[in-house]
Coordinates of C-alpha atoms in Angstrom, one line a residue:
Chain J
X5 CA 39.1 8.5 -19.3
X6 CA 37.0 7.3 -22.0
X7 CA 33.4 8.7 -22.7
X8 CA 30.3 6.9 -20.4
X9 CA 28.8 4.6 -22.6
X10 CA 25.2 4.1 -20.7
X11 CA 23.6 0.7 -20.8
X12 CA 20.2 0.4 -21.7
X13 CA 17.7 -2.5 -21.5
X14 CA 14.7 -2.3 -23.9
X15 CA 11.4 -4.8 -23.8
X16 CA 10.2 -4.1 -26.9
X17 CA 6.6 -5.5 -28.1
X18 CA 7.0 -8.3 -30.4
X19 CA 4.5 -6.7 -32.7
X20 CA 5.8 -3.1 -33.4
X21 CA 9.1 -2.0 -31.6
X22 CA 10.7 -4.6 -31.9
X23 CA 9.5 -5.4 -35.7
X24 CA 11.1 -1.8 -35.9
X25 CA 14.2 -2.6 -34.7
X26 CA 14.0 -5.5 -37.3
X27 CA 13.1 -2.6 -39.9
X28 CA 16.0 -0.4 -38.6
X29 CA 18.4 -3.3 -38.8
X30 CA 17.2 -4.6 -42.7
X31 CA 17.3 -1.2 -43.6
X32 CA 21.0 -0.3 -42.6
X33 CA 20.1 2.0 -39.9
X34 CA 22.2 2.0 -37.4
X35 CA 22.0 3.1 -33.9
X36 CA 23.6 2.9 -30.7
X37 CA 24.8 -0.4 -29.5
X38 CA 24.0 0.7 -25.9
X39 CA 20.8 -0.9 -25.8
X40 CA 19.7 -4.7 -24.9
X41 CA 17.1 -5.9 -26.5
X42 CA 14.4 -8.1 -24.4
X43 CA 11.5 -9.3 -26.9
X44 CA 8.5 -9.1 -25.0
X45 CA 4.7 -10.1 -26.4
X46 CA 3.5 -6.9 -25.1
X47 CA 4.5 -3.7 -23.9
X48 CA 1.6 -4.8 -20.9
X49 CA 3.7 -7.6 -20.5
X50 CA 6.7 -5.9 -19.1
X51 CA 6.3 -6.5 -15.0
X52 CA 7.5 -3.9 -12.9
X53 CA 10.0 -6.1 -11.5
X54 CA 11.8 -6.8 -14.7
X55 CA 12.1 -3.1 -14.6
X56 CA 13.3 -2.1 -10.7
X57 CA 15.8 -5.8 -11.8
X58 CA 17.4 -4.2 -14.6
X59 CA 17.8 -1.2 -12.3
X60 CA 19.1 -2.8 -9.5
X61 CA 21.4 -4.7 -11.4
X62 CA 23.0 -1.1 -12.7
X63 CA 20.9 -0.2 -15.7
X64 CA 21.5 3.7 -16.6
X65 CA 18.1 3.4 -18.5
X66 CA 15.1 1.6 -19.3
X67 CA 13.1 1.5 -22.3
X68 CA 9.6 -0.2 -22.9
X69 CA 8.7 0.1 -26.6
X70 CA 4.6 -0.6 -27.5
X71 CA 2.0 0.0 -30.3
X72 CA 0.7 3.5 -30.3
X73 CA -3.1 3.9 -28.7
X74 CA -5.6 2.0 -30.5
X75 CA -3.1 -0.6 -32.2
X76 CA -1.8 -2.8 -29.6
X77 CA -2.2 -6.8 -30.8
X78 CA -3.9 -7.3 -27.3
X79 CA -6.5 -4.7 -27.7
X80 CA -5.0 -2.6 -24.7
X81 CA -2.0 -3.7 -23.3
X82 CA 0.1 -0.8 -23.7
X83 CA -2.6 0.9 -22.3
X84 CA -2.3 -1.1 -19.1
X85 CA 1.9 -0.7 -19.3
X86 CA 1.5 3.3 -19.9
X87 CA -0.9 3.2 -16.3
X88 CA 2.2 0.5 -14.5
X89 CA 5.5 3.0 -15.8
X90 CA 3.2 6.1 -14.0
X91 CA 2.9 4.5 -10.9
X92 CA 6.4 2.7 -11.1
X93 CA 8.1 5.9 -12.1
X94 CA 6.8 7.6 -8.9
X95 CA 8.6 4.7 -6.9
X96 CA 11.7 5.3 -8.8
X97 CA 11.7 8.9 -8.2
X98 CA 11.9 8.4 -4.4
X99 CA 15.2 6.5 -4.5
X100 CA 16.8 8.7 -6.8
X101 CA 16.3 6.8 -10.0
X102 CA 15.0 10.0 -12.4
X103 CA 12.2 9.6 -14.5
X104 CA 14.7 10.8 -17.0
X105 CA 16.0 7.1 -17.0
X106 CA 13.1 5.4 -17.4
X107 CA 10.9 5.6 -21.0
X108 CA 7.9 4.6 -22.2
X109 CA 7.6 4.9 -25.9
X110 CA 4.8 4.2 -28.6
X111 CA 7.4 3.3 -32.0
X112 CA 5.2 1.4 -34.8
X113 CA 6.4 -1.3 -36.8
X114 CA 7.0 0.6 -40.1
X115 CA 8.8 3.5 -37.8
X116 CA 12.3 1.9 -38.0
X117 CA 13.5 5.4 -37.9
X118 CA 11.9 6.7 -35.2
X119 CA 13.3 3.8 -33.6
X120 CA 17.0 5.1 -34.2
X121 CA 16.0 8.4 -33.2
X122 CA 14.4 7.3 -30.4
X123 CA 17.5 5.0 -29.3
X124 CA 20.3 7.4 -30.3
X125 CA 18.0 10.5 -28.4
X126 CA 18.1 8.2 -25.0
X127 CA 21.9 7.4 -25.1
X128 CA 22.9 11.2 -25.7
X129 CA 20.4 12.2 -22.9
X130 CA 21.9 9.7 -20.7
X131 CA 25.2 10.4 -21.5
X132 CA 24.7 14.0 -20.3
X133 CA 23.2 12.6 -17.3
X134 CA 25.8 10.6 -16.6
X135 CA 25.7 6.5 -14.9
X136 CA 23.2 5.7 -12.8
X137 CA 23.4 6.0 -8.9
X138 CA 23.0 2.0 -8.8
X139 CA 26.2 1.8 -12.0
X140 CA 28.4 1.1 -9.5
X141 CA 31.0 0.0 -11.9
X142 CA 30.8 3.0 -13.8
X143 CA 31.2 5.0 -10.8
X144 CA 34.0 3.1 -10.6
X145 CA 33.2 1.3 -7.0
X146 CA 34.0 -2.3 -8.2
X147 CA 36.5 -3.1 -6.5
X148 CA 35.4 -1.7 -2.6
X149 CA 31.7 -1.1 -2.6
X150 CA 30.9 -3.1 -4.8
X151 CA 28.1 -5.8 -4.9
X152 CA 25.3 -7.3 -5.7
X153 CA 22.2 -5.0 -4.5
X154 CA 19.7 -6.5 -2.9
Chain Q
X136 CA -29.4 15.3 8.8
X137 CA -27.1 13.5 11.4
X138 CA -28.3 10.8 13.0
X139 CA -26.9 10.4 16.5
X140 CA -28.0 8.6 19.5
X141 CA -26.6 9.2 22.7
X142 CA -24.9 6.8 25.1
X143 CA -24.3 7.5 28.3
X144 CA -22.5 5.8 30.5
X145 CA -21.4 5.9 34.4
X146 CA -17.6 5.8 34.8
X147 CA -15.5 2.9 34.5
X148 CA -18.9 1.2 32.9
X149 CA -18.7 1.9 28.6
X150 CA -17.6 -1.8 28.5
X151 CA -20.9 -2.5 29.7
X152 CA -23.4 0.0 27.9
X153 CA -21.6 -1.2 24.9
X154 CA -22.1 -4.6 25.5
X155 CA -25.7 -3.9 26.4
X156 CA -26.4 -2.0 23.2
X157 CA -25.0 -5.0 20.6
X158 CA -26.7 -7.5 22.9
X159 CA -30.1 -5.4 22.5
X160 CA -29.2 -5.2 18.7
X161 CA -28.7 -9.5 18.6
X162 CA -31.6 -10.4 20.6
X163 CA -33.9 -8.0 18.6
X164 CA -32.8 -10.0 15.7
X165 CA -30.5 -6.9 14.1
X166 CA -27.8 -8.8 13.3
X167 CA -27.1 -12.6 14.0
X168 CA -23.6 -12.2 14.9
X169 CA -20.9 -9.2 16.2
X170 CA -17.3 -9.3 15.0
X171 CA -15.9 -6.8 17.9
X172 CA -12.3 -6.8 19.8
X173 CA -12.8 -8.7 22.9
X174 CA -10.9 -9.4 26.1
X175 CA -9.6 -13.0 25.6
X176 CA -9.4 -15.5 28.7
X177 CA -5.7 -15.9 28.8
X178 CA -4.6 -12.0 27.8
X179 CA -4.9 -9.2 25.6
X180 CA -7.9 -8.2 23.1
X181 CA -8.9 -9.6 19.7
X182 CA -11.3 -9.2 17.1
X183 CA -14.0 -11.9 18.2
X184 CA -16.8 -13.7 16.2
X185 CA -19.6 -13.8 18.8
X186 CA -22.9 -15.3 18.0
X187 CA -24.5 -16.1 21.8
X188 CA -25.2 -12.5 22.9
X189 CA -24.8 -14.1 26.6
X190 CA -21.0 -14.1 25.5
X191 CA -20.7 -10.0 25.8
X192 CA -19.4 -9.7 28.9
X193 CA -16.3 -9.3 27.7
X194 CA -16.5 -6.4 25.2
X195 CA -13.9 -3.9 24.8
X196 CA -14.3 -2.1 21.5
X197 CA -11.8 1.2 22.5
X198 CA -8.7 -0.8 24.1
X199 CA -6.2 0.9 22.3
X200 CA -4.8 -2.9 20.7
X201 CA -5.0 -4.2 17.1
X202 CA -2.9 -7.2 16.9
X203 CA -4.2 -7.6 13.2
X204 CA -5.7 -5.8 10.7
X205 CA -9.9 -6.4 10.9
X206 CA -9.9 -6.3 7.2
X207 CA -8.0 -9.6 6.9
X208 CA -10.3 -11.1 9.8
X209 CA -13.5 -9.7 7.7
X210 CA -12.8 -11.1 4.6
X211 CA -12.1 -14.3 5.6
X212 CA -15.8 -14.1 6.9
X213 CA -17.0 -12.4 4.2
X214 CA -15.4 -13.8 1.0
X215 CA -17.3 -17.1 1.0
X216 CA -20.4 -15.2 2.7
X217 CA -22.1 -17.2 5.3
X218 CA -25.4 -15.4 4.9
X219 CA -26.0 -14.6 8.0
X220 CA -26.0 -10.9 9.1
X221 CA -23.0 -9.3 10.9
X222 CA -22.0 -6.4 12.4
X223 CA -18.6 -5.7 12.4
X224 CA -16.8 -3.3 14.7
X225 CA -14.0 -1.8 13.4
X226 CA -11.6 1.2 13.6
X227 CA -10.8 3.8 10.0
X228 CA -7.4 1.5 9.0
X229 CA -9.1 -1.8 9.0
X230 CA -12.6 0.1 7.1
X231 CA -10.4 1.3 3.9
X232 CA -7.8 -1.6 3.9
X233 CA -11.8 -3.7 3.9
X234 CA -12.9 -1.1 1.1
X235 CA -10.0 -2.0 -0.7
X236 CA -10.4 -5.8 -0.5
X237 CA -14.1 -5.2 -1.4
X238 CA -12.7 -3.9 -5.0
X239 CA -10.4 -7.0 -5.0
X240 CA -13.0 -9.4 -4.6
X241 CA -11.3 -11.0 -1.6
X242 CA -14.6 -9.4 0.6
X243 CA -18.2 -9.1 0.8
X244 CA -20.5 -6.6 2.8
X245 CA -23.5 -7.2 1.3
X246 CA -24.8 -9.3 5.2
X247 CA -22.5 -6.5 7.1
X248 CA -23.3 -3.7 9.1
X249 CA -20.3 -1.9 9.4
X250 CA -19.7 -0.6 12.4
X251 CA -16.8 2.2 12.7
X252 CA -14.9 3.4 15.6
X253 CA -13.5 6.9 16.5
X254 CA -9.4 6.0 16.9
X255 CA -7.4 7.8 18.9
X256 CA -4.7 5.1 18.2
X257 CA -3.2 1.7 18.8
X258 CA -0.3 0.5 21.0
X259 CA 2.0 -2.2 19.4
X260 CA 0.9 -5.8 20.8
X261 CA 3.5 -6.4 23.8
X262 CA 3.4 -2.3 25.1
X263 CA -0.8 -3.2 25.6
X264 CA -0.3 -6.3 26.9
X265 CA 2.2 -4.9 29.6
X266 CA -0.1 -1.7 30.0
X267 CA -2.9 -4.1 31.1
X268 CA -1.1 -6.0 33.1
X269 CA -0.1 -2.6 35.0
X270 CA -4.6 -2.0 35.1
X271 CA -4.7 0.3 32.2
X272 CA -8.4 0.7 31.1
X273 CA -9.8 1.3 27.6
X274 CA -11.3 4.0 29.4
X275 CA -8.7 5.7 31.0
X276 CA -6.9 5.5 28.1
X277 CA -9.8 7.0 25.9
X278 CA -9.6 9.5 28.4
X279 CA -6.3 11.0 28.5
X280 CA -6.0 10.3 24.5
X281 CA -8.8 12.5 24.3
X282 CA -7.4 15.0 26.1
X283 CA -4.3 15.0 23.7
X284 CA -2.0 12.3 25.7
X285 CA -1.3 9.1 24.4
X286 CA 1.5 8.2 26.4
X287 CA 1.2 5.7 29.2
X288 CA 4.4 3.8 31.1
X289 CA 6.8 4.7 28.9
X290 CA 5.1 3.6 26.1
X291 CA 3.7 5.7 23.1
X292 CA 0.7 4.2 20.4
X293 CA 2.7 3.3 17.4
X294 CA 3.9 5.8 14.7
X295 CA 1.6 4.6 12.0
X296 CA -1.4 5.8 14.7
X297 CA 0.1 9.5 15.0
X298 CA 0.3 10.6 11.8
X299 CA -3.2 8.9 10.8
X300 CA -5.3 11.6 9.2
X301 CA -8.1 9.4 9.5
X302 CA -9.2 9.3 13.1
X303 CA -12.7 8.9 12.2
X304 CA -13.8 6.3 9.8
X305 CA -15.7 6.7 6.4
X306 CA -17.9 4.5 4.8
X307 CA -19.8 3.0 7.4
X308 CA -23.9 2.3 8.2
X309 CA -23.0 3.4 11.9
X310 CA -20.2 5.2 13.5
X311 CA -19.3 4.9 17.3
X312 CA -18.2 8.3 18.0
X313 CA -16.0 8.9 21.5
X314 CA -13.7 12.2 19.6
X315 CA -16.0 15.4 21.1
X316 CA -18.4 13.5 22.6
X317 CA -18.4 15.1 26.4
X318 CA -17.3 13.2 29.1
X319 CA -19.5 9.8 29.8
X320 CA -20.8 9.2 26.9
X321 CA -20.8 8.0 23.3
X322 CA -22.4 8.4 20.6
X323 CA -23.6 6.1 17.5
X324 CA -24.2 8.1 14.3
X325 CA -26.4 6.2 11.5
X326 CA -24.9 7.4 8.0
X327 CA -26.9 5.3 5.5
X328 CA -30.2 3.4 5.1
X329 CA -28.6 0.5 6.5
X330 CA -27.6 2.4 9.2
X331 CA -31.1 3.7 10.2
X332 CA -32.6 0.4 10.1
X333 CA -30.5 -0.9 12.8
X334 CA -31.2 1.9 14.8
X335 CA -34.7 1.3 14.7
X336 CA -34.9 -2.1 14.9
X337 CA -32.7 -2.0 18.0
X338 CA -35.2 0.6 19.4
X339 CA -32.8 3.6 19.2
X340 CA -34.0 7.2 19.1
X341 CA -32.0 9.6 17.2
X342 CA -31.6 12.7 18.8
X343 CA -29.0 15.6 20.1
X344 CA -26.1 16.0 18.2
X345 CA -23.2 16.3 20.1
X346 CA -22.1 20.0 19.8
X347 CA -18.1 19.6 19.9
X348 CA -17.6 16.9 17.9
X349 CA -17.0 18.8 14.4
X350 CA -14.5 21.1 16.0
X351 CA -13.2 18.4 17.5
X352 CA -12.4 16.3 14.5
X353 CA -11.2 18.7 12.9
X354 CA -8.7 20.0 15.3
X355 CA -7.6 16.4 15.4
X356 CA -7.5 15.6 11.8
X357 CA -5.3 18.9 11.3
X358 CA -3.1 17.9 13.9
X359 CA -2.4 14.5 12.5
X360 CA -2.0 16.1 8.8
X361 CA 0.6 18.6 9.7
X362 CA 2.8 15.0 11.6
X363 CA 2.1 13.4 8.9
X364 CA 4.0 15.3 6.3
X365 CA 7.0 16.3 8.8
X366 CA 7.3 12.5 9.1
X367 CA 7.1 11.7 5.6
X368 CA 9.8 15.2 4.6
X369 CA 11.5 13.8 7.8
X370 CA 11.6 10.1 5.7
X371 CA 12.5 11.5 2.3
X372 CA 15.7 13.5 3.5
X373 CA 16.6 10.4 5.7
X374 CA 16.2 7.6 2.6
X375 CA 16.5 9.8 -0.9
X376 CA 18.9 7.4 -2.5
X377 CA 18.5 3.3 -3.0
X378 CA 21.9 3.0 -1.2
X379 CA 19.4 4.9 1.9
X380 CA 17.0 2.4 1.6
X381 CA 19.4 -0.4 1.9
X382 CA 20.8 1.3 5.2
X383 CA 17.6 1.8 6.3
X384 CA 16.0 -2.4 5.7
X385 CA 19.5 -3.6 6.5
X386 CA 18.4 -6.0 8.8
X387 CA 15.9 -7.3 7.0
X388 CA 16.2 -11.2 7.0
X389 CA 13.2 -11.6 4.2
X390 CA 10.6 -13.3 6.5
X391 CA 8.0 -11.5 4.9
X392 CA 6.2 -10.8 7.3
X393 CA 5.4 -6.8 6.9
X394 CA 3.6 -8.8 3.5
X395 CA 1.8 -11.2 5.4
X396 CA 0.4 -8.6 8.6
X397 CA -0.4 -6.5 5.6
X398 CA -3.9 -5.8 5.0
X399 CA -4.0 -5.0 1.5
X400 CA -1.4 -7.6 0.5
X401 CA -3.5 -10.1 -0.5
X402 CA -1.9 -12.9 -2.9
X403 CA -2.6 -16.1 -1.8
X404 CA 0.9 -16.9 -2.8
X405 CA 3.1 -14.2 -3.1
X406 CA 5.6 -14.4 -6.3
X407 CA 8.3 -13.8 -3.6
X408 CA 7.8 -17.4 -2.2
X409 CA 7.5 -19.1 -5.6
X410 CA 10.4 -21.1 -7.5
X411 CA 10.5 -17.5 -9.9
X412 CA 12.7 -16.6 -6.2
X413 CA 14.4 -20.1 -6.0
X414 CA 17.5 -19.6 -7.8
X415 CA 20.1 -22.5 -8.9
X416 CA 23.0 -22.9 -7.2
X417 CA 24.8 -21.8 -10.6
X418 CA 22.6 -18.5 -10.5
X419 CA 23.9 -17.2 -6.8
X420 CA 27.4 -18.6 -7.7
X421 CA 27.4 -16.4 -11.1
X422 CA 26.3 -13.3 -9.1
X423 CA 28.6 -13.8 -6.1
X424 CA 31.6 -14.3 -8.7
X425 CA 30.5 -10.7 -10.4
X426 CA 31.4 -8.9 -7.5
X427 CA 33.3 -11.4 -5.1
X428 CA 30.7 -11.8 -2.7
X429 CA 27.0 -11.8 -2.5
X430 CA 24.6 -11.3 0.5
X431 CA 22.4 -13.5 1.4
X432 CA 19.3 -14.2 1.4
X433 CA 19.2 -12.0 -1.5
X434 CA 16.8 -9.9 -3.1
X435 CA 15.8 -7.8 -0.2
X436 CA 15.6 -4.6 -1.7
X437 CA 14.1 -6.0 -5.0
X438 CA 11.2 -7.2 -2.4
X439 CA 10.7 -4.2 -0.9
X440 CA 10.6 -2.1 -4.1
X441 CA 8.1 -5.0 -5.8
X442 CA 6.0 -4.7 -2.7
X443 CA 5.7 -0.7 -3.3
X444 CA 5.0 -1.4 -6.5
X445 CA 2.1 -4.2 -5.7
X446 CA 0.9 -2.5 -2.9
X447 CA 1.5 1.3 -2.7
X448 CA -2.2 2.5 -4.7
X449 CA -3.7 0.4 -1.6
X450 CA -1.9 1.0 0.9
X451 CA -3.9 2.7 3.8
X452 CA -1.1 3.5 6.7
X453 CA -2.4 1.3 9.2
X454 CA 1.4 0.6 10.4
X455 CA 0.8 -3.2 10.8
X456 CA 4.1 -3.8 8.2
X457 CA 6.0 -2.0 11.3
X458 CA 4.5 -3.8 13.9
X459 CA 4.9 -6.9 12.2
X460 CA 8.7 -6.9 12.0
X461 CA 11.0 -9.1 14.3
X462 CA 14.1 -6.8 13.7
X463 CA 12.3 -3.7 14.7
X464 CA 12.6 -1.8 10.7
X465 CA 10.2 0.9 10.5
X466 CA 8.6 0.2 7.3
X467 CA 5.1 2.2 7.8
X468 CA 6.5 5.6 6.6
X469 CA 8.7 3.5 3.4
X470 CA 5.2 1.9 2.2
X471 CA 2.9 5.7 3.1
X472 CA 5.9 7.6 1.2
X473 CA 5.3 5.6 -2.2
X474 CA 1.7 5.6 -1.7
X475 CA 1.1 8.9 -1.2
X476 CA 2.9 9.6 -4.4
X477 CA 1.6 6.5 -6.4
X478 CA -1.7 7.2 -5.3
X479 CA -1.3 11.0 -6.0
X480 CA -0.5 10.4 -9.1
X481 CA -4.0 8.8 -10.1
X482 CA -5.6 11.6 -7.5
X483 CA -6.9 7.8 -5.7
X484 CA -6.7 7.6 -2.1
X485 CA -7.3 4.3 -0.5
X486 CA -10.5 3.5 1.2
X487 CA -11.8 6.6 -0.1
X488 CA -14.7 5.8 -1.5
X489 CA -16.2 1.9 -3.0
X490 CA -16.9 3.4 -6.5
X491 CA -14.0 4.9 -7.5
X492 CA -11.6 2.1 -9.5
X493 CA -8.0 1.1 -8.0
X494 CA -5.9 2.9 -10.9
X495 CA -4.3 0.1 -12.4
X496 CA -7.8 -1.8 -13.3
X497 CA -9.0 0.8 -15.7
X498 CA -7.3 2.9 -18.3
X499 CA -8.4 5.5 -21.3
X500 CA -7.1 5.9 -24.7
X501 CA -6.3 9.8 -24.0
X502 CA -4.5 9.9 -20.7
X503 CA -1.0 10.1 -19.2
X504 CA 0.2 11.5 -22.4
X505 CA 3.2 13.2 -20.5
X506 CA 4.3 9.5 -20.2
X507 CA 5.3 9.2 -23.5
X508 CA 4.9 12.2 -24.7
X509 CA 4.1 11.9 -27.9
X510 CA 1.0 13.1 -30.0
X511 CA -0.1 10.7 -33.3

């Protein structure tokens, strides 16, 4: 059987992460293809229900990228977000979903690099953890269990 | 220094010593009106608005009903003030779901005098309708609760109600205590300014302070703690797993309705019930053909989970989510499992106090670092 290749979504903040990402790509650094991209304005813009969505809909990870402290575009967003993923990543816990899965990360505009890192650490982390208890195709339940959750 | 004043009353005549106290405390001009549960003409008791003392007759502050949470009923009074003074009688669920909605700006006590009630617990709607029909009193039933049995013709005060570590309500100008009060009597305990105004103007005198009552609390208050966590260990081996939580709201039919009995829950137009939720045809076709089939209505456990997320830091365990639900899903112990640990995690409790901020309205620059975990 071929390796678990995780799938990540990531709502990056128009203004850094995802102007990393940009960096990453312009500069030839590669990294994993296991992560979807969602531009967001704002890491404070991610709602927790895009979140428990991606999730639901068999996400092995999550990952908001935002401005470090003291840089966000919107004063404080991230600030705000850092405040929502504490209190959603308590909900998660208590349906299985580890916190493991779910990151919040402060990755600058110039820090295309710490972007890779950042993306290639998640996908070996969740590849030792393995699919997600809501993967169901990856635990291989498409054809009898399978469906839609929710 | 307490301030008590002792009431006491000749059996099977509370009703009317009560009644005699708020009507002394309207005609003196303490207040103007008296939110307080009330027999109703048809059947059953419900919070009632009462402005003509001359209406008090029919006071019944301890029957053991609350068909909806008071802090619903107060801030629709409140949130537009009328001006007019008010006291409000109401029991510790309805005072910190109200404390709550004071933050949220969807109440007002600045014309209330806040009148809290010892609890000994609730029967759901029907069970107290059918035990007063069988000539169950509030008293007899503040009676035997007292004395450590709720039960009563087969029916038990709902779940939410035994494991309520909060018996005895917080935050108040006055407190009606019944919990280690003696037999026959009551007391009301002034706890602020406010407080010991009313009890002036209404020609009170403070005196004795009933000797049992601390004990009493206490043993009550520990006794509700230790149900409280076996319930909720009891709820996290039974539901540990999202495919648990889908046995477990399985026949949910998304009415809503745990949102709309809920106290805290206080969107005038919840995103669940806006076209964001009103999928194409195309959009349940595409899902249905991912898998082959698709259950519908959809998005049940996305609603639950959003709710948690909306409403956990809030939520005060007043069970009315339980009550509330026409297919009989026990939801109080789902919604006081994420609190406890959403609200744990910002050391917040619900209700707890008016000057401490819900968690997601303030942040710091330096907090939460294990978050991210990263240091500039």
């Amino acid at each position: 059987m071929s390796e678990f290749e995780p799938k990540i979504v990531g709502f990056f903040c128009n203004w850094c992460t995802f102007t990393a990402a940009d960096l990453a790509g312009t500069s030839r650094l590669s990294y994993p293809h296991n992560i979807k991209i969602i531009r967001m304005m704002c890491s404070g813009m991610v709602d927790p229900k895009y979140v428990i969505k991606a999730f639901l809909n068999g996400a092995d990870g999550v990952l908001i990228g935002g401005c470090w402290p003291g840089d966000c575009h919107y004063i404080n967003g991230n600030l705000k977000a850092r405040r929502r993923v504490a209190m959603l990543t308590e909900i998660l816990k208590e349906y299985g979903i580890d916190e493991k899965r779910f990151w919040l990360r402060w990755i600058a505009a110039s820090e295309g690099t710490m972007l890779r890192e950042v993306v290639n650490d998640m996908t070996a982390k969740l590849k030792e953890l393995g699919p997600s208890p809501l993967n169901r195709e990856a635990l291989g339940e498409k054809s009898e269990k399978a469906k839609m959750i929710g | 220094m307490a301030n008590f004043t002792k009431l006491s009353f000749k059996k099977g005549e509370l009703n009317q010593k009560l009644a005699d106290l708020f009507k002394g405390m309207m005609e003196k001009g303490v207040v103007d009106a008296l939110l307080a549960p009330m027999i109703q003409p048809k059947r059953g008791v419900m919070l009632t608005l009462v402005t003509d003392p001359s209406h008090l007759g029919a006071l019944d502050p301890f029957a053991p009903v609350v068909p909806v949470n008071g802090a619903r009923i107060a801030s629709s009074i409140t949130a537009k003030p009328s001006g007019r003074k008010t006291a409000m009688v109401l029991r510790s669920c309805e005072i910190r779901a109200l404390v709550e909605l004071c933050k949220l700006k969807q109440a007002n006590l600045d014309d209330v005098l806040l009148i809290g009630m010892d609890c000994l617990g609730r029967y759901e709607n029907l069970d107290f309708v059918k035990l007063r029909a069988e000539g169950q009193s509030s008293e007899a039933f503040l009676e035997k609760a007292l004395a450590g049995n709720t039960e009563s013709g087969g029916c038990d005060v709902s779940g939410a109600c035994k494991i309520c570590e909060f018996p005895v309500p917080d935050n108040v100008d006055l407190r009606l205590c019944a919990i280690g009060t003696g037999a026959e009597a009551v007391y009301l305990e002034s706890l602020t300014p406010k407080g010991d105004k009313a009890l002036e103007a209404a020609g009170l005198n403070t005196g004795e302070t009933p000797a049992g009552r601390e004990a009493a609390v206490q043993q009550l208050v520990k006794k509700r703690k230790e149900a409280c966590d076996a319930a909720l260990a009891q709820y996290r081996e039974s539901t540990p797993s999202i495919d648990a939580l889908e046995d477990r709201v399985a026949n949910c039919i998304n009415c809503y309705n745990c949102r709309v009995a809920c106290p805290v829950c206080y969107c005038k137009e919840c995103v669940f019930v806006t076209d964001t939720f009103r999928h194409n045809g195309d959009q349940y076709m595409g899902w249905a053909d991912t898998f082959g089939t698709l259950k519908m209505p959809t998005d049940t456990i996305f609603y639950h989970l959003t709710r948690m997320s909306h409403m956990s830091l809030f939520c005060v365990g007043c069970g009315q989510c339980t009550s509330a639900c026409p297919n009989s899903i026990d939801l109080m112990p789902m919604f006081r499992a994420a609190a406890q640990k959403t609200q744990g995690r910002f050391d917040y409790q619900a209700g707890r106090s008016h000057d401490e901020k819900q968690p997601l309205t303030v942040f710091e620059n330096d907090e939460l670092v294990e978050v991210t975990g990263q240091v500039k």
